[in-house]
Tab-separated table of C-alpha atoms and ligand atoms in Angstrom:
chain	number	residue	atom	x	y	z
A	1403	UNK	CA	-38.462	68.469	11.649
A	1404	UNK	CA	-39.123	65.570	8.718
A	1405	UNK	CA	-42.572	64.960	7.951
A	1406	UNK	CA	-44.657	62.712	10.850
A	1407	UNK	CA	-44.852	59.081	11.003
A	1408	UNK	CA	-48.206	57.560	11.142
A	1409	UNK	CA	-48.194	54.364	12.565
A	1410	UNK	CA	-49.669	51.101	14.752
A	1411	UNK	CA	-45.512	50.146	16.225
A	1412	UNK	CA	-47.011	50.790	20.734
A	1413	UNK	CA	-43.041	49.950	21.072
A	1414	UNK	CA	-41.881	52.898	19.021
A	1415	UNK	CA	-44.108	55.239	20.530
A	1416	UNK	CA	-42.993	54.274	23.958
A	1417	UNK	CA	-39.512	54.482	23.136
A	1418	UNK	CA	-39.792	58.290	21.940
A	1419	UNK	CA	-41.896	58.842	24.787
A	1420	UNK	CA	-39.142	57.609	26.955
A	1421	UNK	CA	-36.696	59.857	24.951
A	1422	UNK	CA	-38.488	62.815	25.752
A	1423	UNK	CA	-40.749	63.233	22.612
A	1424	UNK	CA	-44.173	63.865	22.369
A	1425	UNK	CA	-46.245	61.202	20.560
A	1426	UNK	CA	-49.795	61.854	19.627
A	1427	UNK	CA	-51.667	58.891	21.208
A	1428	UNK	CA	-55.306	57.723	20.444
A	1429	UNK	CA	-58.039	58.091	23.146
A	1430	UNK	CA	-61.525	57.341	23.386
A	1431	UNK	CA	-62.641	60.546	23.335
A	1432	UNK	CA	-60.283	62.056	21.432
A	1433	UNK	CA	-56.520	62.224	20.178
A	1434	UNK	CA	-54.270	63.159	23.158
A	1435	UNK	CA	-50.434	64.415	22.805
A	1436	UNK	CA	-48.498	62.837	24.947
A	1437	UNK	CA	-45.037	63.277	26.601
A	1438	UNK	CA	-43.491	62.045	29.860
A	1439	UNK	CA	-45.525	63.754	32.750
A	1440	UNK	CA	-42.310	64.002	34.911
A	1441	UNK	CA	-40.137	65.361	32.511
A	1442	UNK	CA	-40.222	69.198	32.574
A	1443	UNK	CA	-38.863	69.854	29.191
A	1444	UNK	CA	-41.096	66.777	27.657
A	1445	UNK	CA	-44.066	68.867	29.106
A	1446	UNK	CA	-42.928	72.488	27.577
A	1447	UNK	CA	-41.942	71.209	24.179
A	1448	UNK	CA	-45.878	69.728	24.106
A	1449	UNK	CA	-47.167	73.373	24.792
A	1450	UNK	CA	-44.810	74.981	22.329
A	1451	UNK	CA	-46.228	72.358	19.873
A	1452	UNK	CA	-49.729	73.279	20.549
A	1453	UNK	CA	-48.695	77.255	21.181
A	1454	UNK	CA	-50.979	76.834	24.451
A	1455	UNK	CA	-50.895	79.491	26.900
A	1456	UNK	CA	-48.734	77.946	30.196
A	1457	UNK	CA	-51.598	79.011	32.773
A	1458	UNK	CA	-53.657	76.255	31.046
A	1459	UNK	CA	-52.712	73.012	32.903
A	1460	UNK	CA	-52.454	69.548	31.292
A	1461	UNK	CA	-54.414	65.988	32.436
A	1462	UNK	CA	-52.353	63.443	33.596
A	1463	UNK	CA	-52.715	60.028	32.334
A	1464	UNK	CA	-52.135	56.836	33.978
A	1465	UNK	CA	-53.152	52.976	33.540
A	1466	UNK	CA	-54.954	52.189	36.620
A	1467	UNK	CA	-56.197	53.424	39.839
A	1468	UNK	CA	-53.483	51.989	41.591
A	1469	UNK	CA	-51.316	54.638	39.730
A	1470	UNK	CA	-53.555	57.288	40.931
A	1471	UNK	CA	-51.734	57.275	44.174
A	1472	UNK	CA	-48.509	57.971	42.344
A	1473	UNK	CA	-49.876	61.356	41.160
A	1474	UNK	CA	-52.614	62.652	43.415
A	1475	UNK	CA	-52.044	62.829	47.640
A	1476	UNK	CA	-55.419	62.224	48.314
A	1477	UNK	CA	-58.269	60.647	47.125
A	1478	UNK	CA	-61.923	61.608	48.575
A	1479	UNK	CA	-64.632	58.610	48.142
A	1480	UNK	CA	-66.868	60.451	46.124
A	1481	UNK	CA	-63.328	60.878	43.234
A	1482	UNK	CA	-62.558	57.140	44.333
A	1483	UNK	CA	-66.572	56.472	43.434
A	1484	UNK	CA	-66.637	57.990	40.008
A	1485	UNK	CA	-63.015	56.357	39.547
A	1486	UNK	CA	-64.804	53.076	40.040
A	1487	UNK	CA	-67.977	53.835	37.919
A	1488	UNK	CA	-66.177	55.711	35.061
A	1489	UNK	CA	-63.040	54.383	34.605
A	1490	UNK	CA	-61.200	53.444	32.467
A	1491	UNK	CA	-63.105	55.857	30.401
A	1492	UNK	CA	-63.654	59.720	29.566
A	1493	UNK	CA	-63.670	61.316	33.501
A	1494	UNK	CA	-61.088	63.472	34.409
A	1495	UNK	CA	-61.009	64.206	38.113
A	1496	UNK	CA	-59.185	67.252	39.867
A	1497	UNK	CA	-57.300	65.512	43.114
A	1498	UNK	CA	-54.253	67.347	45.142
A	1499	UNK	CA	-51.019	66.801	43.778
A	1500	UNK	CA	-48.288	64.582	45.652
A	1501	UNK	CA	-44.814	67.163	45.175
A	1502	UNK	CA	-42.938	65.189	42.388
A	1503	UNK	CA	-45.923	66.366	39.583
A	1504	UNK	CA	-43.980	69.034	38.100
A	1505	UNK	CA	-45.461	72.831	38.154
A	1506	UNK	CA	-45.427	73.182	34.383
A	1507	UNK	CA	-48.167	69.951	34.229
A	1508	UNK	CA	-50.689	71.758	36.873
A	1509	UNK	CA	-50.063	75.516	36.107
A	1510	UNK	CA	-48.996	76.054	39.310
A	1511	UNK	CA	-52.152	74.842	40.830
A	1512	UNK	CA	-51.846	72.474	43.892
A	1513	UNK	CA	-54.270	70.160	42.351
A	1514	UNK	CA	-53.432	68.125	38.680
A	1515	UNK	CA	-56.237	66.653	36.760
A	1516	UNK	CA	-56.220	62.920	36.437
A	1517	UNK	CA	-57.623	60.408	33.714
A	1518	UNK	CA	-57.670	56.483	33.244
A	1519	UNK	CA	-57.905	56.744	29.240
A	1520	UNK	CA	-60.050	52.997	27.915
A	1521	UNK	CA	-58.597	53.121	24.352
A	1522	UNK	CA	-57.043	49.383	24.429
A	1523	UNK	CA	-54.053	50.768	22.019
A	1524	UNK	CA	-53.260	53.327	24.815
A	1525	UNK	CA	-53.742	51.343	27.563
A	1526	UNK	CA	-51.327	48.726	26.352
A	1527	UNK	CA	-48.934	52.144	25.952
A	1528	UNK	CA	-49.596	53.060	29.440
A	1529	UNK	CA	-48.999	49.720	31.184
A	1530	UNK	CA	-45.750	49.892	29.119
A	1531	UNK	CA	-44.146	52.957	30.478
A	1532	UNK	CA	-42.732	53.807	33.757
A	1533	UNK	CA	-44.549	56.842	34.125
A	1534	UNK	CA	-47.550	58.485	33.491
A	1535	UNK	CA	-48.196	60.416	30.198
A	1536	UNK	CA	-49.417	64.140	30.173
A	1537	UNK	CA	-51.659	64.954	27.136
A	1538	UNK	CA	-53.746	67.797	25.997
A	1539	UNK	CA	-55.687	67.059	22.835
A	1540	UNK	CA	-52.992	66.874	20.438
A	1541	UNK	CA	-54.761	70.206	18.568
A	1542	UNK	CA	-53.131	73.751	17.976
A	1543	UNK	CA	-54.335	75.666	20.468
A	1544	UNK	CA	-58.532	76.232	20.134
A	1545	UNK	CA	-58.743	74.768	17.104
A	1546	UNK	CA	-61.243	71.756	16.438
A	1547	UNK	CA	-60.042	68.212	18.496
A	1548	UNK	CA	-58.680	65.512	16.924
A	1549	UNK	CA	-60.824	62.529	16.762
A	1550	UNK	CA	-58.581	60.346	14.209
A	1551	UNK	CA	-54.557	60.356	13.059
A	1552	UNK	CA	-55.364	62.228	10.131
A	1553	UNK	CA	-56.682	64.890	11.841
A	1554	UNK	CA	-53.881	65.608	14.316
A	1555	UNK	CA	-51.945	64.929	10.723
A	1556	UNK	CA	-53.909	67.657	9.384
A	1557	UNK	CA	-52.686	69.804	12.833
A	1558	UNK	CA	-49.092	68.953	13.746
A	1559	UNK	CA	-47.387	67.625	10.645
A	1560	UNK	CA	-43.434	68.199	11.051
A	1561	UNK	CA	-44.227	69.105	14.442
A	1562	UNK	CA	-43.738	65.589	16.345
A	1563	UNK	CA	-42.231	62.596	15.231
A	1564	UNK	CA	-44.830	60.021	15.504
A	1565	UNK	CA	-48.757	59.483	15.923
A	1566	UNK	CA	-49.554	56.263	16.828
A	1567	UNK	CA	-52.998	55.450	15.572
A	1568	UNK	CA	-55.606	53.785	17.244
A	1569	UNK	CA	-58.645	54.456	14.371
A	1570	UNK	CA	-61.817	56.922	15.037
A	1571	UNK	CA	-61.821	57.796	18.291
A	1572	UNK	CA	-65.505	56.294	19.756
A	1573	UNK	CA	-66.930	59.093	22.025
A	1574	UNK	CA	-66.002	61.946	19.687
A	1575	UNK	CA	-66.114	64.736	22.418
A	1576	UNK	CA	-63.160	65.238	25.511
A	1577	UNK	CA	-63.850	63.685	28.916
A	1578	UNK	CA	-65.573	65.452	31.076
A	1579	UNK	CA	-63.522	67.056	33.827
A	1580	UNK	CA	-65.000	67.791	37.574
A	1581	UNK	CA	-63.961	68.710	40.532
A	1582	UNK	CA	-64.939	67.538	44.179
A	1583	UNK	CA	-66.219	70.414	46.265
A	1584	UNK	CA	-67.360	68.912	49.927
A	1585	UNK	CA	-70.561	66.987	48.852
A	1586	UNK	CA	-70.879	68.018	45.390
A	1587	UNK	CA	-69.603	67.141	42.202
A	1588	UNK	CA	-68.332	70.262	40.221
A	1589	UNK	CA	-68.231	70.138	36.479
A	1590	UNK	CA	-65.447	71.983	34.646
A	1591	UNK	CA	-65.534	70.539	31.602
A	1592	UNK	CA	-68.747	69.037	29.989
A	1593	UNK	CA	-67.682	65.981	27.958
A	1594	UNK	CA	-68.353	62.729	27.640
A	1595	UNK	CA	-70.189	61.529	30.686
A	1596	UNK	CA	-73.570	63.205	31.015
A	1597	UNK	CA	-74.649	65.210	34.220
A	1598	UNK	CA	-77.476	62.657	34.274
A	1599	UNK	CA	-74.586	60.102	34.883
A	1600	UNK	CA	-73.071	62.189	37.433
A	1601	UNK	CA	-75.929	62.352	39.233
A	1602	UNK	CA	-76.518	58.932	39.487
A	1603	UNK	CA	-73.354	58.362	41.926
A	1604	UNK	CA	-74.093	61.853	43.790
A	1605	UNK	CA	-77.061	63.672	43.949
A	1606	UNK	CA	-75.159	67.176	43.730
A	1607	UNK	CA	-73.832	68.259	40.620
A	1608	UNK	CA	-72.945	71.815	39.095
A	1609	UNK	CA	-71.531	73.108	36.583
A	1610	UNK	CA	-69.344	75.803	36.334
A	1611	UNK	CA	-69.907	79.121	34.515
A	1612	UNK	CA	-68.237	79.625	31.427
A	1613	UNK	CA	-64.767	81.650	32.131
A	1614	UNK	CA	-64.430	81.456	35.269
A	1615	UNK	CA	-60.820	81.442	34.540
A	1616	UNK	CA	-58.898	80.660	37.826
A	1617	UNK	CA	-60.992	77.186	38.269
A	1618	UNK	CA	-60.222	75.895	34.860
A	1619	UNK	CA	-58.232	78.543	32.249
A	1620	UNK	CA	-59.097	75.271	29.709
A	1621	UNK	CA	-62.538	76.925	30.109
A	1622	UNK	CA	-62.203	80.109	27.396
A	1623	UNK	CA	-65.580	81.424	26.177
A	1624	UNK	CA	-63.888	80.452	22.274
A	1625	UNK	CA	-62.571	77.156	21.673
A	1626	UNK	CA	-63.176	74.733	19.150
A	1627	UNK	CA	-63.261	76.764	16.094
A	1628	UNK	CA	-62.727	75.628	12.562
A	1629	UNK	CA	-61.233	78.383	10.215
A	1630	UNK	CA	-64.733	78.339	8.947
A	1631	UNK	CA	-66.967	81.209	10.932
A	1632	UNK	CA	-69.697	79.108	12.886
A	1633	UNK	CA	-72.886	80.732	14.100
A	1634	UNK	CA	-76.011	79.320	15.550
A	1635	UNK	CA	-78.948	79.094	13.794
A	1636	UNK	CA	-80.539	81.031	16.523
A	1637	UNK	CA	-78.401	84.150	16.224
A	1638	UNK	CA	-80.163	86.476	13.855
A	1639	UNK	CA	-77.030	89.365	13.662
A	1640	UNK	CA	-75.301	88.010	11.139
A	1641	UNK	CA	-76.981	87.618	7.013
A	1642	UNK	CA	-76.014	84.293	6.002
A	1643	UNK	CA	-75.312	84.134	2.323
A	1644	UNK	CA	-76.450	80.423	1.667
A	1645	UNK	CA	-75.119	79.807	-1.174
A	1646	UNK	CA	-72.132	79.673	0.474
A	1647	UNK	CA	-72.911	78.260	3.845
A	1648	UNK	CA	-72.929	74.828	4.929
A	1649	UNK	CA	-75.792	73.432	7.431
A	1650	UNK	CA	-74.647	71.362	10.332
A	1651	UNK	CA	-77.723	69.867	12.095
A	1652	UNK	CA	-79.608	67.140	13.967
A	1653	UNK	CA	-82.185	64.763	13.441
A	1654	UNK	CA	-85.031	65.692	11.306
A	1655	UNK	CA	-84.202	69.779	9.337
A	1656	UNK	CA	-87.219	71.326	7.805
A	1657	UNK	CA	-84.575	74.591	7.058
A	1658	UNK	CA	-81.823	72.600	5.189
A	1659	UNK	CA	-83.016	73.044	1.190
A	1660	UNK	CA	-81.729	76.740	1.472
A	1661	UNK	CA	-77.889	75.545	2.045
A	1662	UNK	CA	-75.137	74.740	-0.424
A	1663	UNK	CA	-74.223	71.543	2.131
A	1664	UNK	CA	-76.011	69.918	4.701
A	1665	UNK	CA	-74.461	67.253	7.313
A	1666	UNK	CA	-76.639	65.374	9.886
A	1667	UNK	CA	-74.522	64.439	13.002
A	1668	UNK	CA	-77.396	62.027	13.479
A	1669	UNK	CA	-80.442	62.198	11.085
A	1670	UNK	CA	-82.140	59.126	13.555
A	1671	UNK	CA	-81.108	62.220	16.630
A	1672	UNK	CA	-78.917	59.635	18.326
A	1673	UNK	CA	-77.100	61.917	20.502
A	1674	UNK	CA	-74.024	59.102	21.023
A	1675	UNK	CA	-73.741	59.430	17.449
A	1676	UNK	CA	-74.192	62.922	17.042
A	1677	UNK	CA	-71.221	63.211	19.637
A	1678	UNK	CA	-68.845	61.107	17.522
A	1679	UNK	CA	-69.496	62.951	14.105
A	1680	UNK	CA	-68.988	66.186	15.936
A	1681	UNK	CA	-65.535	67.043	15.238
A	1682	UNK	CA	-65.036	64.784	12.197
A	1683	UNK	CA	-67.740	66.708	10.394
A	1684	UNK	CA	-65.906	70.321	12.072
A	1685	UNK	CA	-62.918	69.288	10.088
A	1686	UNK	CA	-64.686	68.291	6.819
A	1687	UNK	CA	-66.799	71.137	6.555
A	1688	UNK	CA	-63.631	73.675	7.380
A	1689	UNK	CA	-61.935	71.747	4.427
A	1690	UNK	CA	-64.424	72.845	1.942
A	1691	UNK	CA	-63.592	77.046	2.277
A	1692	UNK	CA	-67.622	78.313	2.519
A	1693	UNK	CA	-67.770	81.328	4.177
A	1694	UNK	CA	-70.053	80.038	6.973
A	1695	UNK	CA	-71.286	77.018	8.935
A	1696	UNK	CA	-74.739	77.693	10.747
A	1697	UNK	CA	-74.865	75.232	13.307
A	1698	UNK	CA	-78.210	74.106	14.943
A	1699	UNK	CA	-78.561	73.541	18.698
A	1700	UNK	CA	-79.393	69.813	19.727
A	1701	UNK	CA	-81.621	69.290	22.532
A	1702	UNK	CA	-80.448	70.712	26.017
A	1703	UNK	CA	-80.060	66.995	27.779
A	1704	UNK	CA	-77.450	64.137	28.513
A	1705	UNK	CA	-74.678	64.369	25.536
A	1706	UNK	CA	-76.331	67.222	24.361
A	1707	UNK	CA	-75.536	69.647	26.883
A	1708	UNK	CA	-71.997	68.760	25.659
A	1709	UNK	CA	-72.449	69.163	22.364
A	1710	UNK	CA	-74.339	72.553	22.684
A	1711	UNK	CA	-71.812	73.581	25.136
A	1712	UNK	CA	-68.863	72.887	22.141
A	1713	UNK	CA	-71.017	74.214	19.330
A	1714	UNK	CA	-71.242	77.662	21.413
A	1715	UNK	CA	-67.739	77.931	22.283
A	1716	UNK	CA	-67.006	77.486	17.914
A	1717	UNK	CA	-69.358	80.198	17.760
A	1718	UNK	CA	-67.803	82.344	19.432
A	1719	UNK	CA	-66.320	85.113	17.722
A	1720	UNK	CA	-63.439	87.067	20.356
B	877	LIG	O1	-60.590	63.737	26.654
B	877	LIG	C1	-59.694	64.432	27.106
B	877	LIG	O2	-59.741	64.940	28.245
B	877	LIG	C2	-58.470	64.682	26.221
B	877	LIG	C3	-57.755	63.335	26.035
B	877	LIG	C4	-56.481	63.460	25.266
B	877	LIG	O3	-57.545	62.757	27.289
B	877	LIG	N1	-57.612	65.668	26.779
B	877	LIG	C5	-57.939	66.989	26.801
B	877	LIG	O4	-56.963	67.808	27.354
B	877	LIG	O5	-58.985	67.412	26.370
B	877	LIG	P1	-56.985	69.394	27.180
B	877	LIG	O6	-55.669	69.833	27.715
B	877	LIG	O7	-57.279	69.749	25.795
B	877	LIG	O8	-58.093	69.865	28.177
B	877	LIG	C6	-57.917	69.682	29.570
B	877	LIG	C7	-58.886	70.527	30.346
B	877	LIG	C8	-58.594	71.992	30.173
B	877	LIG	O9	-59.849	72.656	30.116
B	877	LIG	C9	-57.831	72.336	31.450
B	877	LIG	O10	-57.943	73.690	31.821
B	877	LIG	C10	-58.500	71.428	32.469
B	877	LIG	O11	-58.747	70.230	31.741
B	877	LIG	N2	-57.572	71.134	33.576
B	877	LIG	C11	-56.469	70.359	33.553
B	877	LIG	N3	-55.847	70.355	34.753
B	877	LIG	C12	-56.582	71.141	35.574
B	877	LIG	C13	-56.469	71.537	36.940
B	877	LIG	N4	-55.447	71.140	37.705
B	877	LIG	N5	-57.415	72.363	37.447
B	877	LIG	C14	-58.436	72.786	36.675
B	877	LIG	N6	-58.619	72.439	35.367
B	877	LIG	C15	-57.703	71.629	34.824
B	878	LIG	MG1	-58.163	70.658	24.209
């Protein structure tokens, strides 16, 4: 394929959409790409693109909640109440399927997971289209998210026709994807939306142990890894040589004179901020070829506990 268009045109994007194509699209929390959710072959050309395993099942995106009951044949209160507190935004709920979803999108799974992106750009996409858009984060498979065009540039060039840029992405970090078990609210995903959040529409929230494959197979112990080796500033198994080592920390670093780079997600320890920076600063470190980037833990509440969650998974050597 010729080299990918970058580009503003919501018209042209639709149009290859239509066609079958798979457009990278610009999210809040992070670069989606996006093909027609009820066109099988649409669907398995975006995991060939992204060389993601098919028992890993895509979110479905639509424009409103009114479209929800185009995709999902049921909706509990408690999913309709964190519809109506969350979205449009970064929540991603797990509903039954109605029959038309096709397997491909769901992994087989009778349930699909479901997302009202807020990205204006996006929005005005989805209110466009005649059907809803599948996306995974337009990434190869367990590499670092894209949080601008240039990154999913850096990923998929000559791989899809068209990324339609909507600037920096403004959370930085996925949505958070849950699951409604009964009474309580079941994480899958830690993301954007804190548990703190969660908790303030239901009292019961968990979160699900990494790996537990046949709830979410999106939840594999590595993920989000730079070329770069990452490893946490608390694991003492591995001799960092730092003169070639970057530091990638929060807030205030006593420790970061010994490296050849230091970035601050936040040096005020604004975790918001931290969040956005997260994958930017991923992809600037991996462009710089050290041979290491020691990552420091933030602390273990609200976006945090996303953040941590991300850094382990990029530290995780399999
Ligand atoms: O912020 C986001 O969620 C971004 C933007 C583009 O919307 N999308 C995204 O998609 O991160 P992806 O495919 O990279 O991650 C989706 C996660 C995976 O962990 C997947 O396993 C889980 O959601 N998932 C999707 N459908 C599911 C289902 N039916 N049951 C359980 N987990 C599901
Ligand atoms: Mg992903």
């Amino acid at each position: 394929m010729l080299d990918t268009l970058i580009g503003t045109d919501i018209y042209y994007a639709a149009k290859l959409l239509a066609q079958g194509e798979a457009v990278a699209i610009p999210t809040e929390t992070v670069y989606g790409l996006g093909c027609n959710a009820f066109d099988y072959n649409a669907v398995k050309n975006v995991f060939n693109v992204k060389g993601r395993p098919k028992n890993n099942p895509l979110i479905v995106h639509c424009y409103d909640i009114n479209t929800v009951g185009n995709i999902a044949a049921e909706v509990p209160d408690l999913a309709y109440k964190l519809f109506e507190r969350f979205s449009p935004g970064p929540m991603s709920i797990i509903l039954p399927k109605v029959n038309h979803i096709p397997d491909i999108i769901t992994a087989g799974n009778e349930t699909v997971a479901i997302r009202i992106p807020s990205h204006p750009t996006t929005r005005q996409l989805l209110a466009m289209l005649p059907f809803p858009v599948a996306a995974p984060s337009a990434n190869k498979f367990m590499s670092v998210s894209p949080t601008s065009a240039l990154h999913v540039y850096k990923q998929l060039n000559g791989l899809i026709p068209y990324i339609l840029d909507g600037g920096e992405s403004d959370n930085g970090i996925e949505s958070t994807v849950v699951k409604i078990e009964h009474d309580v609210i079941k994480v899958l995903r830690q993301g954007s939306i804190t548990i703190e959040e969660l908790q303030e529409i239901n009292e019961r929230v968990a979160i699900a142990e990494p790996n537990q494959k046949s709830e979410s197979p999106g939840l594999f112990k590595k993920h989000y890894s730079p070329n770069t080796l990452v490893v946490l500033s608390t694991d003492n198994t591995i001799d960092i040589d730092y003169k070639n080592a970057a530091l990638l920390t929060f807030g205030e670093d006593q420790e970061s004179h010994k490296y050849k780079v230091v970035i601050n997600l936040s040096p005020t320890g604004n975790m918001k901020e931290a969040a956005k920076n997260l994958y930017k600063y991923l992809y600037d470190l991996d462009a710089l070829n050290l041979k290491c980037i020691v990552a420091k833990l933030l602390p273990e509440t609200g976006l945090g506990m996303a953040i941590n969650d991300k850094l382990k998974r990029a530290a995780t050597h399999l």
